[in-house]
Amino acid sequence: MTRPESRALVFGAVLVVCIFASATFASWLPLQISIVTVFLFAGPHNWFELRYFLMRLPVRFGKSRNFFLTAFTGLGILTISYVALPVVYRATSWTNEGWSIVIASWNTLLLVWLCVLILLRGEQKPRSNWTWAVPVTLAACGLNWLAPDFFSLALVYIHPLIAFWFLDRHLRRTRPSWVATYRRCLAIVPVVVLLMIWQLTQTSSLAETNGLFWRITQHSGAELLPNVSSHLLVSIHLFLEMLHYGVWIIALPLIGSTVKRKSKPIWDPKSIPIARHPRGFPKSMALLLCLGLVVVVVLWAGFSVDYATTRDIYFTLAIAHVMAEAPFLLRMI
Amino acid sequence: MKRLFAISSLVVLLGVALSARADVPRPKPSQTENKRIYSSLQIVPDSKANNARLQIRQSDLAELRAALEGTPSSRPFAASITNSPTRTMIAGLLLFASLSFAGVWWARSRSGSGLGRTHKAVGIVVIAVATIGAAAIITRGNAGPPPSYSWRNLPNALAEGRSTGGQVIIEIVPDNQIPDGGVKLTIPLQKKNGNGEEE
């Protein structure tokens, strides 16, 4: 066995162990593990994502100017409007139906933004035709208007899976020989999810003895799916979330550092191309990374003082990083 | 200056976060609206029975209890969607547009340099989703006559000793709405004029 092959096998073995360990912990004590996981990894994974996105940012936008302008403008508008929703909710007395329309409208804006980004990215690939995005977006918008709450819940479960796509694209660039092993290991995830459904579907729902436990079960869709055990819902969501954190915090940085033997440490701003470039922005990058670290520490402090409120604030503001993944993933395709 | 800008940005960010206080909370419970359960009712005249009897299914009772306790009901998934005319109309228009665009895209792709496997798969998925969605909307759109229609022959059926069935809303009301006590059944019957036509 050659050295690259053995390395790919080790990578695959670690991945399989992580998948099964995450599933076991998520099924065993879903609420407790969820609290600990979010406390420890939510902030750091955002920092690693920020760093990864900065590494993918070109020094000059050039032909991608429209793409990045659309991406950042949409990101700003959608994030602000999403953060404003709870404030508007408290200030108004709209009916549930009125709120469904508001949520459906926001989801539609998100889908339209994604569609425009796909079309703009498609323009940069003259050999391919990406206009399929229009009918797909319209169909997704239609389904969203049928059941906006379920559409939002689908985003909660789909978002952790996007990390696998990032890792796949990253491996194709940096470790092509690992891709086959990675994809084989990835095929285990749906099997594990089915096993979890089989094991947990008959379990009684988790006791919502306090506001925090209630928030966690609601986040996983317990209110929308009352006939499904909340134990099952929280476990599956936590399982996917743990893998998501694992990809961003462990897999992507480690693979990045093993490719180049003389690569700079991840906390060094010079490890980011846009900071290294003669026409780059080293100070801005350093400031952004430092600011990110401050936010991580503030989050940890917030979780320690008032976990429930900090969790709510985090998951509201975290919509920005969910959406930011879209343009950078498109740039990698 | 840059440091001041960074500190100001952080303060504004934290200020927004604290004032937002985050996630959309549990919907505000309506204090004035009565709790309702949609079910069906069958009225059966029985010449052999010596007492009126009200029978209720266990699942309806469970839903009734859930409504009383304010816990989530076991309403089927299908019943929880498309119960809004506005949203249904918008969804229908979007799915119709999706189907149209998918058709045009499909035709243009075929006339091009050849249809890839990905394109074929995407086309099939979009058309399938849009068709199923449109079919669901059309099915719900063609919902039939109003619920009162099934009760129109109740007087004749009772006189002839036949059973009659139709939709019923089980509604939990405050005590003062039924001052005489017990259970109140309201049947939507139209008055008929001399010619036998409904007024």
Short mmCIF file of C-alpha atoms in Angstrom, two decimals:
data_model
loop_
_atom_site.label_atom_id
_atom_site.label_comp_id
_atom_site.label_asym_id
_atom_site.label_seq_id
_atom_site.Cartn_x
_atom_site.Cartn_y
_atom_site.Cartn_z
CA MET A 1 0.00 0.00 0.00
CA THR A 2 1.42 3.39 -0.98
CA ARG A 3 1.65 6.24 1.48
CA PRO A 4 -1.17 8.33 -0.08
CA GLU A 5 -3.44 5.27 -0.05
CA SER A 6 -2.74 4.55 3.60
CA ARG A 7 -3.36 8.22 4.44
CA ALA A 8 -6.69 8.09 2.64
CA LEU A 9 -7.59 4.99 4.62
CA VAL A 10 -6.68 6.68 7.90
CA PHE A 11 -8.77 9.68 6.87
CA GLY A 12 -11.71 7.38 6.04
CA ALA A 13 -11.36 5.48 9.32
CA VAL A 14 -11.34 8.70 11.36
CA LEU A 15 -14.41 9.89 9.45
CA VAL A 16 -16.33 6.65 10.13
CA VAL A 17 -15.41 6.75 13.82
CA CYS A 18 -16.58 10.38 14.00
CA ILE A 19 -19.88 9.54 12.30
CA PHE A 20 -20.67 6.66 14.65
CA ALA A 21 -19.45 8.49 17.76
CA SER A 22 -21.60 11.53 16.89
CA ALA A 23 -24.65 9.33 16.29
CA THR A 24 -24.13 7.51 19.60
CA PHE A 25 -23.74 10.66 21.67
CA ALA A 26 -26.60 12.42 19.87
CA SER A 27 -28.95 9.48 20.51
CA TRP A 28 -27.86 8.90 24.07
CA LEU A 29 -28.23 12.33 25.72
CA PRO A 30 -29.51 14.68 23.02
CA LEU A 31 -30.39 17.69 25.15
CA GLN A 32 -27.30 17.64 27.33
CA ILE A 33 -24.90 16.99 24.45
CA SER A 34 -26.63 19.68 22.40
CA ILE A 35 -26.05 22.24 25.14
CA VAL A 36 -22.37 21.29 25.50
CA THR A 37 -21.78 21.11 21.72
CA VAL A 38 -23.26 24.53 21.00
CA PHE A 39 -21.42 26.03 23.98
CA LEU A 40 -18.02 24.70 22.91
CA PHE A 41 -18.12 24.71 19.13
CA ALA A 42 -20.71 27.19 17.82
CA GLY A 43 -18.43 30.23 18.07
CA PRO A 44 -15.15 28.57 17.00
CA HIS A 45 -16.78 26.96 13.95
CA ASN A 46 -17.95 30.41 12.84
CA TRP A 47 -14.41 31.72 13.22
CA PHE A 48 -13.04 28.87 11.10
CA GLU A 49 -15.73 29.50 8.49
CA LEU A 50 -14.85 33.19 8.42
CA ARG A 51 -11.19 32.34 7.94
CA TYR A 52 -12.01 29.84 5.20
CA PHE A 53 -14.16 32.38 3.35
CA LEU A 54 -11.44 35.02 3.65
CA MET A 55 -9.00 32.53 2.15
CA ARG A 56 -11.33 32.14 -0.82
CA LEU A 57 -11.80 35.88 -1.32
CA PRO A 58 -9.94 37.28 -4.35
CA VAL A 59 -7.79 40.39 -3.99
CA ARG A 60 -9.69 42.09 -6.80
CA PHE A 61 -13.19 41.06 -7.80
CA GLY A 62 -12.55 41.65 -11.51
CA LYS A 63 -15.12 39.79 -13.63
CA SER A 64 -16.77 38.50 -10.45
CA ARG A 65 -17.66 42.03 -9.31
CA ASN A 66 -21.40 41.63 -9.94
CA PHE A 67 -21.39 38.23 -8.28
CA PHE A 68 -19.75 39.49 -5.09
CA LEU A 69 -21.79 42.71 -5.02
CA THR A 70 -25.01 40.68 -5.27
CA ALA A 71 -23.72 38.23 -2.67
CA PHE A 72 -22.78 40.83 -0.06
CA THR A 73 -25.78 43.11 -0.69
CA GLY A 74 -28.20 40.20 -0.41
CA LEU A 75 -26.37 38.88 2.63
CA GLY A 76 -26.72 42.25 4.38
CA ILE A 77 -30.38 42.82 3.50
CA LEU A 78 -31.46 39.27 4.32
CA THR A 79 -29.57 39.19 7.62
CA ILE A 80 -30.93 42.55 8.78
CA SER A 81 -34.49 41.62 7.83
CA TYR A 82 -34.16 38.24 9.56
CA VAL A 83 -32.79 39.79 12.75
CA ALA A 84 -35.60 42.37 12.62
CA LEU A 85 -38.31 39.67 12.56
CA PRO A 86 -38.31 38.98 16.34
CA VAL A 87 -38.39 42.74 17.02
CA VAL A 88 -41.34 43.18 14.64
CA TYR A 89 -43.02 40.15 16.20
CA ARG A 90 -42.98 41.78 19.62
CA ALA A 91 -44.10 45.15 18.27
CA THR A 92 -47.09 43.86 16.29
CA SER A 93 -50.08 41.61 16.89
CA TRP A 94 -50.34 39.88 13.54
CA THR A 95 -52.15 36.57 13.28
CA ASN A 96 -50.32 33.28 12.77
CA GLU A 97 -51.39 33.39 9.12
CA GLY A 98 -49.92 36.88 8.75
CA TRP A 99 -46.65 35.59 10.16
CA SER A 100 -46.71 32.64 7.80
CA ILE A 101 -46.88 35.10 4.91
CA VAL A 102 -43.99 37.14 6.36
CA ILE A 103 -41.84 34.02 6.76
CA ALA A 104 -42.78 32.78 3.29
CA SER A 105 -41.82 36.18 1.84
CA TRP A 106 -38.42 36.11 3.55
CA ASN A 107 -37.80 32.56 2.33
CA THR A 108 -38.76 33.67 -1.19
CA LEU A 109 -36.27 36.54 -1.05
CA LEU A 110 -33.59 34.08 0.05
CA LEU A 111 -34.38 31.72 -2.83
CA VAL A 112 -34.44 34.54 -5.38
CA TRP A 113 -31.05 35.75 -4.11
CA LEU A 114 -29.64 32.24 -4.44
CA CYS A 115 -31.08 31.95 -7.96
CA VAL A 116 -29.49 35.24 -9.04
CA LEU A 117 -26.14 34.09 -7.61
CA ILE A 118 -26.38 30.78 -9.49
CA LEU A 119 -27.19 32.59 -12.75
CA LEU A 120 -24.32 35.05 -12.24
CA ARG A 121 -21.95 32.19 -11.51
CA GLY A 122 -23.27 30.36 -14.56
CA GLU A 123 -22.36 33.34 -16.73
CA GLN A 124 -18.72 32.78 -15.77
CA LYS A 125 -18.94 29.24 -17.12
CA PRO A 126 -19.73 29.68 -20.81
CA ARG A 127 -19.68 25.94 -21.54
CA SER A 128 -22.42 25.15 -19.04
CA ASN A 129 -26.06 26.15 -18.88
CA TRP A 130 -27.20 27.00 -15.37
CA THR A 131 -30.62 28.38 -16.29
CA TRP A 132 -32.16 25.31 -14.66
CA ALA A 133 -31.93 27.42 -11.50
CA VAL A 134 -35.01 29.43 -12.55
CA PRO A 135 -37.58 26.57 -12.64
CA VAL A 136 -35.96 24.95 -9.60
CA THR A 137 -36.20 28.23 -7.65
CA LEU A 138 -39.81 28.76 -8.71
CA ALA A 139 -40.71 25.21 -7.62
CA ALA A 140 -38.92 25.71 -4.28
CA CYS A 141 -40.73 29.06 -3.82
CA GLY A 142 -44.05 27.34 -4.54
CA LEU A 143 -43.41 24.62 -1.97
CA ASN A 144 -42.26 27.29 0.48
CA TRP A 145 -45.57 29.14 0.12
CA LEU A 146 -47.49 25.91 0.70
CA ALA A 147 -45.76 25.34 4.04
CA PRO A 148 -43.35 28.13 5.03
CA ASP A 149 -42.72 26.71 8.50
CA PHE A 150 -41.71 23.34 7.10
CA PHE A 151 -39.51 25.05 4.53
CA SER A 152 -37.68 26.93 7.30
CA LEU A 153 -37.33 23.67 9.24
CA ALA A 154 -35.88 22.01 6.13
CA LEU A 155 -33.19 24.72 6.06
CA VAL A 156 -32.29 23.85 9.67
CA TYR A 157 -31.62 20.25 8.66
CA ILE A 158 -30.07 20.96 5.23
CA HIS A 159 -27.57 23.57 6.43
CA PRO A 160 -25.28 21.12 8.31
CA LEU A 161 -25.04 19.00 5.17
CA ILE A 162 -23.58 21.88 3.15
CA ALA A 163 -20.32 21.42 5.08
CA PHE A 164 -19.93 18.00 3.42
CA TRP A 165 -20.17 19.67 0.03
CA PHE A 166 -17.45 22.17 1.00
CA LEU A 167 -15.22 19.33 2.15
CA ASP A 168 -15.85 17.43 -1.07
CA ARG A 169 -14.88 20.42 -3.21
CA HIS A 170 -11.87 21.10 -0.99
CA LEU A 171 -10.66 17.51 -1.29
CA ARG A 172 -11.05 17.58 -5.05
CA ARG A 173 -8.65 20.52 -5.14
CA THR A 174 -6.18 19.51 -2.49
CA ARG A 175 -6.41 15.71 -2.04
CA PRO A 176 -8.04 14.20 -5.14
CA SER A 177 -6.95 10.70 -4.12
CA TRP A 178 -9.07 10.97 -0.95
CA VAL A 179 -12.31 11.87 -2.72
CA ALA A 180 -13.41 8.30 -3.44
CA THR A 181 -12.79 7.25 0.17
CA TYR A 182 -14.59 10.34 1.44
CA ARG A 183 -17.66 9.74 -0.70
CA ARG A 184 -17.84 6.09 0.36
CA CYS A 185 -17.73 7.19 4.00
CA LEU A 186 -20.36 9.83 3.32
CA ALA A 187 -22.74 7.12 2.12
CA ILE A 188 -22.78 5.88 5.74
CA VAL A 189 -24.52 9.08 6.93
CA PRO A 190 -28.00 8.28 5.48
CA VAL A 191 -27.67 4.71 6.76
CA VAL A 192 -26.86 6.00 10.25
CA VAL A 193 -29.81 8.44 10.06
CA LEU A 194 -32.12 5.54 9.12
CA LEU A 195 -30.73 3.50 12.02
CA MET A 196 -31.38 6.40 14.38
CA ILE A 197 -34.95 6.75 13.08
CA TRP A 198 -35.46 3.01 13.56
CA GLN A 199 -34.10 3.10 17.11
CA LEU A 200 -35.64 6.36 18.31
CA THR A 201 -38.98 6.54 16.54
CA GLN A 202 -40.78 4.79 19.40
CA THR A 203 -39.05 6.73 22.17
CA SER A 204 -41.11 9.13 24.24
CA SER A 205 -40.65 12.82 23.56
CA LEU A 206 -38.09 14.71 25.62
CA ALA A 207 -39.36 16.41 28.74
CA GLU A 208 -39.51 20.16 28.18
CA THR A 209 -39.05 20.90 31.84
CA ASN A 210 -37.53 24.32 31.28
CA GLY A 211 -37.37 27.05 28.68
CA LEU A 212 -34.00 25.92 27.37
CA PHE A 213 -35.11 22.34 26.68
CA TRP A 214 -38.26 23.73 25.03
CA ARG A 215 -36.14 25.98 22.78
CA ILE A 216 -33.93 23.06 21.73
CA THR A 217 -36.89 20.83 20.83
CA GLN A 218 -38.61 23.69 18.97
CA HIS A 219 -35.44 24.37 17.00
CA SER A 220 -35.52 20.74 15.83
CA GLY A 221 -39.17 21.02 14.76
CA ALA A 222 -41.03 19.40 17.68
CA GLU A 223 -43.96 21.78 17.37
CA LEU A 224 -44.30 21.35 13.62
CA LEU A 225 -44.05 17.56 13.82
CA PRO A 226 -46.01 16.71 16.98
CA ASN A 227 -46.41 13.06 16.00
CA VAL A 228 -42.66 12.54 15.77
CA SER A 229 -40.73 11.93 18.98
CA SER A 230 -38.79 15.07 19.89
CA HIS A 231 -36.00 12.73 21.07
CA LEU A 232 -35.62 11.57 17.46
CA LEU A 233 -35.75 15.10 16.04
CA VAL A 234 -33.21 16.58 18.46
CA SER A 235 -30.89 13.57 18.05
CA ILE A 236 -30.84 13.73 14.25
CA HIS A 237 -30.36 17.49 14.22
CA LEU A 238 -27.59 17.24 16.80
CA PHE A 239 -25.92 14.43 14.87
CA LEU A 240 -25.81 16.54 11.70
CA GLU A 241 -24.71 19.60 13.67
CA MET A 242 -21.82 17.70 15.27
CA LEU A 243 -20.60 16.52 11.88
CA HIS A 244 -20.97 20.08 10.57
CA TYR A 245 -18.80 21.42 13.40
CA GLY A 246 -16.32 18.58 12.86
CA VAL A 247 -15.89 19.45 9.19
CA TRP A 248 -15.31 23.16 9.83
CA ILE A 249 -13.17 22.91 12.97
CA ILE A 250 -11.17 19.73 12.34
CA ALA A 251 -11.32 18.42 8.78
CA LEU A 252 -10.92 21.55 6.64
CA PRO A 253 -8.15 23.25 8.71
CA LEU A 254 -6.20 20.00 9.13
CA ILE A 255 -6.37 19.09 5.45
CA GLY A 256 -5.37 22.64 4.57
CA SER A 257 -2.32 22.50 6.84
CA THR A 258 -1.20 19.05 5.67
CA VAL A 259 -1.14 20.03 2.00
CA LYS A 260 1.65 22.57 2.39
CA ARG A 261 4.39 21.51 4.74
CA LYS A 262 5.52 25.07 5.37
CA SER A 263 2.03 26.49 5.76
CA LYS A 264 1.61 29.22 8.35
CA PRO A 265 -0.43 28.60 11.53
CA ILE A 266 -4.15 29.15 11.15
CA TRP A 267 -4.20 32.16 13.48
CA ASP A 268 -1.57 33.97 11.40
CA PRO A 269 -3.25 36.53 9.08
CA LYS A 270 -0.45 35.89 6.60
CA SER A 271 -1.93 32.42 6.05
CA ILE A 272 -4.70 34.18 4.10
CA PRO A 273 -3.81 34.91 0.46
CA ILE A 274 -5.60 38.26 0.43
CA ALA A 275 -3.38 39.38 3.34
CA ARG A 276 -0.16 38.02 1.79
CA HIS A 277 -0.70 39.63 -1.60
CA PRO A 278 1.29 42.83 -2.26
CA ARG A 279 -1.96 44.64 -3.09
CA GLY A 280 -3.84 42.86 -0.32
CA PHE A 281 -5.34 43.96 2.99
CA PRO A 282 -3.22 42.49 5.81
CA LYS A 283 -4.47 44.89 8.49
CA SER A 284 -8.14 44.42 7.64
CA MET A 285 -7.73 40.65 7.64
CA ALA A 286 -5.94 40.73 10.99
CA LEU A 287 -8.66 42.96 12.40
CA LEU A 288 -11.42 40.66 11.11
CA LEU A 289 -9.77 37.57 12.59
CA CYS A 290 -9.23 39.35 15.92
CA LEU A 291 -12.82 40.56 15.92
CA GLY A 292 -13.92 36.99 15.23
CA LEU A 293 -11.92 35.77 18.22
CA VAL A 294 -13.48 38.46 20.41
CA VAL A 295 -16.96 37.34 19.30
CA VAL A 296 -16.05 33.73 20.18
CA VAL A 297 -14.96 34.78 23.67
CA VAL A 298 -18.06 36.99 24.08
CA LEU A 299 -20.23 34.02 23.05
CA TRP A 300 -18.55 31.76 25.62
CA ALA A 301 -19.06 34.43 28.28
CA GLY A 302 -22.68 34.86 27.22
CA PHE A 303 -23.33 31.12 27.32
CA SER A 304 -21.84 31.00 30.82
CA VAL A 305 -24.00 33.85 32.12
CA ASP A 306 -27.32 33.16 30.34
CA TYR A 307 -27.19 30.14 28.10
CA ALA A 308 -30.78 30.26 26.81
CA THR A 309 -30.73 33.93 25.76
CA THR A 310 -27.26 33.68 24.22
CA ARG A 311 -28.36 30.57 22.30
CA ASP A 312 -31.36 32.44 20.92
CA ILE A 313 -29.22 35.43 19.92
CA TYR A 314 -26.59 33.17 18.39
CA PHE A 315 -29.00 31.19 16.24
CA THR A 316 -30.65 34.39 15.01
CA LEU A 317 -27.41 36.08 14.02
CA ALA A 318 -25.98 32.80 12.72
CA ILE A 319 -28.29 33.08 9.72
CA ALA A 320 -25.55 35.30 8.23
CA HIS A 321 -23.01 32.46 8.17
CA VAL A 322 -25.64 30.06 6.78
CA MET A 323 -26.23 32.38 3.83
CA ALA A 324 -22.55 33.30 3.41
CA GLU A 325 -21.82 29.67 2.60
CA ALA A 326 -23.84 29.92 -0.63
CA PRO A 327 -21.66 32.35 -2.66
CA PHE A 328 -18.41 30.76 -1.54
CA LEU A 329 -19.67 27.27 -2.34
CA LEU A 330 -20.81 28.49 -5.76
CA ARG A 331 -17.35 29.92 -6.36
CA MET A 332 -15.89 26.47 -5.74
CA ILE A 333 -18.17 24.73 -8.24
CA MET B 1 -9.55 56.06 14.36
CA LYS B 2 -9.67 52.44 13.13
CA ARG B 3 -9.64 51.17 16.69
CA LEU B 4 -12.51 53.52 17.56
CA PHE B 5 -14.43 52.28 14.51
CA ALA B 6 -13.84 48.64 15.51
CA ILE B 7 -14.99 49.25 19.10
CA SER B 8 -18.06 51.17 17.87
CA SER B 9 -18.95 48.34 15.49
CA LEU B 10 -18.68 45.81 18.30
CA VAL B 11 -20.86 47.92 20.60
CA VAL B 12 -23.51 48.35 17.86
CA LEU B 13 -23.42 44.61 17.13
CA LEU B 14 -23.89 43.71 20.77
CA GLY B 15 -26.58 46.36 21.15
CA VAL B 16 -28.56 44.95 18.24
CA ALA B 17 -28.11 41.42 19.56
CA LEU B 18 -29.29 42.32 23.04
CA SER B 19 -32.28 44.30 21.81
CA ALA B 20 -33.28 41.61 19.31
CA ARG B 21 -33.12 38.87 21.94
CA ALA B 22 -33.23 36.50 19.09
CA ASP B 23 -35.35 33.69 17.86
CA VAL B 24 -39.02 34.00 17.04
CA PRO B 25 -40.69 32.73 20.20
CA ARG B 26 -43.74 30.53 20.63
CA PRO B 27 -46.79 32.09 18.90
CA LYS B 28 -48.88 34.26 21.17
CA PRO B 29 -51.90 32.23 22.30
CA SER B 30 -55.19 33.73 21.23
CA GLN B 31 -57.36 34.51 24.22
CA THR B 32 -60.60 35.16 22.40
CA GLU B 33 -60.75 32.38 19.82
CA ASN B 34 -62.57 29.20 20.78
CA LYS B 35 -60.71 25.94 20.28
CA ARG B 36 -61.99 24.00 17.28
CA ILE B 37 -61.61 20.45 16.00
CA TYR B 38 -62.71 19.47 12.53
CA SER B 39 -64.45 16.09 12.45
CA SER B 40 -67.57 14.43 11.07
CA LEU B 41 -70.94 13.60 12.58
CA GLN B 42 -73.47 10.93 11.76
CA ILE B 43 -77.04 11.20 12.96
CA VAL B 44 -78.70 7.79 13.11
CA PRO B 45 -82.40 7.43 13.99
CA ASP B 46 -82.91 4.10 15.73
CA SER B 47 -86.42 2.90 16.55
CA LYS B 48 -85.04 0.21 18.86
CA ALA B 49 -82.93 2.52 21.00
CA ASN B 50 -84.41 3.68 24.30
CA ASN B 51 -81.99 6.51 24.96
CA ALA B 52 -80.05 9.04 22.91
CA ARG B 53 -76.39 8.11 22.75
CA LEU B 54 -73.40 10.22 21.73
CA GLN B 55 -70.43 8.16 20.55
CA ILE B 56 -67.01 9.69 19.95
CA ARG B 57 -63.87 8.10 18.55
CA GLN B 58 -60.83 7.75 20.78
CA SER B 59 -58.65 9.75 18.37
CA ASP B 60 -61.15 12.64 18.41
CA LEU B 61 -61.23 12.54 22.19
CA ALA B 62 -57.43 12.65 22.28
CA GLU B 63 -57.45 15.67 20.01
CA LEU B 64 -60.11 17.28 22.16
CA ARG B 65 -58.00 16.76 25.26
CA ALA B 66 -54.94 18.12 23.47
CA ALA B 67 -56.89 21.23 22.49
CA LEU B 68 -58.10 21.72 26.05
CA GLU B 69 -54.61 21.32 27.49
CA GLY B 70 -53.10 23.57 24.85
CA THR B 71 -50.73 20.84 23.66
CA PRO B 72 -50.03 20.28 19.96
CA SER B 73 -52.79 18.33 18.28
CA SER B 74 -52.24 15.24 16.16
CA ARG B 75 -53.57 16.96 13.04
CA PRO B 76 -52.34 15.16 9.96
CA PHE B 77 -49.40 16.70 8.10
CA ALA B 78 -51.49 17.22 4.95
CA ALA B 79 -54.10 19.16 6.90
CA SER B 80 -51.51 21.54 8.33
CA ILE B 81 -50.52 22.94 4.93
CA THR B 82 -52.37 24.88 2.26
CA ASN B 83 -55.11 25.98 4.63
CA SER B 84 -54.60 29.57 3.54
CA PRO B 85 -56.19 30.81 0.29
CA THR B 86 -53.56 33.54 -0.18
CA ARG B 87 -50.61 31.22 0.22
CA THR B 88 -52.25 28.51 -1.86
CA MET B 89 -52.82 30.95 -4.74
CA ILE B 90 -49.23 32.22 -4.65
CA ALA B 91 -47.89 28.66 -4.42
CA GLY B 92 -50.05 27.61 -7.37
CA LEU B 93 -48.85 30.51 -9.50
CA LEU B 94 -45.22 29.80 -8.66
CA LEU B 95 -45.52 26.09 -9.37
CA PHE B 96 -47.30 26.88 -12.64
CA ALA B 97 -44.48 29.28 -13.58
CA SER B 98 -41.93 26.66 -12.57
CA LEU B 99 -43.52 24.05 -14.80
CA SER B 100 -43.64 26.51 -17.70
CA PHE B 101 -40.02 27.59 -17.29
CA ALA B 102 -38.91 23.98 -16.89
CA GLY B 103 -40.68 23.08 -20.13
CA VAL B 104 -39.07 25.95 -22.05
CA TRP B 105 -35.68 25.17 -20.54
CA TRP B 106 -36.11 21.48 -21.41
CA ALA B 107 -37.03 22.28 -25.01
CA ARG B 108 -34.15 24.72 -25.43
CA SER B 109 -31.69 22.29 -23.86
CA ARG B 110 -32.79 19.50 -26.21
CA SER B 111 -32.31 21.70 -29.25
CA GLY B 112 -28.85 22.66 -28.02
CA SER B 113 -25.66 20.72 -28.05
CA GLY B 114 -27.19 17.81 -26.21
CA LEU B 115 -28.82 17.13 -22.90
CA GLY B 116 -26.52 16.04 -20.10
CA ARG B 117 -27.48 13.55 -17.44
CA THR B 118 -27.57 16.28 -14.80
CA HIS B 119 -29.90 18.37 -16.92
CA LYS B 120 -32.19 15.41 -17.46
CA ALA B 121 -32.27 14.63 -13.74
CA VAL B 122 -32.94 18.27 -12.81
CA GLY B 123 -35.68 18.51 -15.43
CA ILE B 124 -37.39 15.36 -14.22
CA VAL B 125 -37.21 16.44 -10.56
CA VAL B 126 -38.57 19.95 -11.27
CA ILE B 127 -41.41 18.67 -13.44
CA ALA B 128 -42.29 15.96 -10.88
CA VAL B 129 -42.28 18.37 -7.94
CA ALA B 130 -44.24 21.04 -9.78
CA THR B 131 -46.78 18.52 -11.08
CA ILE B 132 -47.33 16.93 -7.67
CA GLY B 133 -47.60 20.38 -6.04
CA ALA B 134 -50.01 21.63 -8.69
CA ALA B 135 -52.06 18.45 -8.39
CA ALA B 136 -52.26 18.90 -4.63
CA ILE B 137 -53.46 22.48 -5.06
CA ILE B 138 -55.98 21.54 -7.74
CA THR B 139 -57.30 18.74 -5.55
CA ARG B 140 -57.76 21.11 -2.67
CA GLY B 141 -59.13 23.80 -4.98
CA ASN B 142 -61.80 21.40 -6.21
CA ALA B 143 -62.97 20.79 -2.68
CA GLY B 144 -66.63 20.29 -3.53
CA PRO B 145 -69.76 21.92 -2.10
CA PRO B 146 -69.83 23.67 1.27
CA PRO B 147 -70.24 21.52 4.41
CA SER B 148 -73.89 22.56 4.80
CA TYR B 149 -74.71 20.68 1.58
CA SER B 150 -74.47 17.28 3.25
CA TRP B 151 -77.09 18.26 5.86
CA ARG B 152 -79.72 19.49 3.37
CA ASN B 153 -81.83 16.30 3.53
CA LEU B 154 -81.63 15.80 7.29
CA PRO B 155 -85.35 16.50 8.05
CA ASN B 156 -86.52 14.05 5.36
CA ALA B 157 -83.93 11.47 6.39
CA LEU B 158 -85.01 11.70 10.04
CA ALA B 159 -88.65 11.38 9.05
CA GLU B 160 -87.85 8.34 6.92
CA GLY B 161 -85.56 6.80 9.56
CA ARG B 162 -82.42 7.06 7.42
CA SER B 163 -79.04 8.09 8.72
CA THR B 164 -77.35 11.30 7.59
CA GLY B 165 -73.69 12.22 7.88
CA GLY B 166 -71.60 15.31 7.28
CA GLN B 167 -68.78 17.49 8.53
CA VAL B 168 -68.93 18.90 12.04
CA ILE B 169 -66.82 21.33 14.03
CA ILE B 170 -66.35 20.36 17.66
CA GLU B 171 -65.91 23.64 19.45
CA ILE B 172 -65.00 24.22 23.07
CA VAL B 173 -67.00 27.22 24.26
CA PRO B 174 -67.26 29.10 27.56
CA ASP B 175 -70.10 27.99 29.87
CA ASN B 176 -72.13 31.16 29.31
CA GLN B 177 -72.50 30.40 25.60
CA ILE B 178 -74.71 27.39 26.44
CA PRO B 179 -76.68 28.65 29.45
CA ASP B 180 -78.98 25.61 29.48
CA GLY B 181 -76.01 23.29 29.96
CA GLY B 182 -75.16 20.09 28.14
CA VAL B 183 -74.16 19.84 24.50
CA LYS B 184 -75.51 22.05 21.71
CA LEU B 185 -75.68 20.86 18.08
CA THR B 186 -76.25 23.43 15.35
CA ILE B 187 -77.22 22.05 11.93
CA PRO B 188 -76.97 24.34 8.88
CA LEU B 189 -80.42 23.98 7.35
CA GLN B 190 -81.88 26.41 4.84
CA LYS B 191 -85.56 27.33 5.17
CA LYS B 192 -87.66 26.28 2.18
CA ASN B 193 -90.43 28.29 0.61
CA GLY B 194 -93.74 26.97 -0.70
CA ASN B 195 -92.18 25.73 -3.95
CA GLY B 196 -89.63 23.65 -2.04
CA GLU B 197 -86.77 25.99 -3.00
CA GLU B 198 -84.21 27.08 -0.44
CA GLU B 199 -84.51 30.71 0.60
#
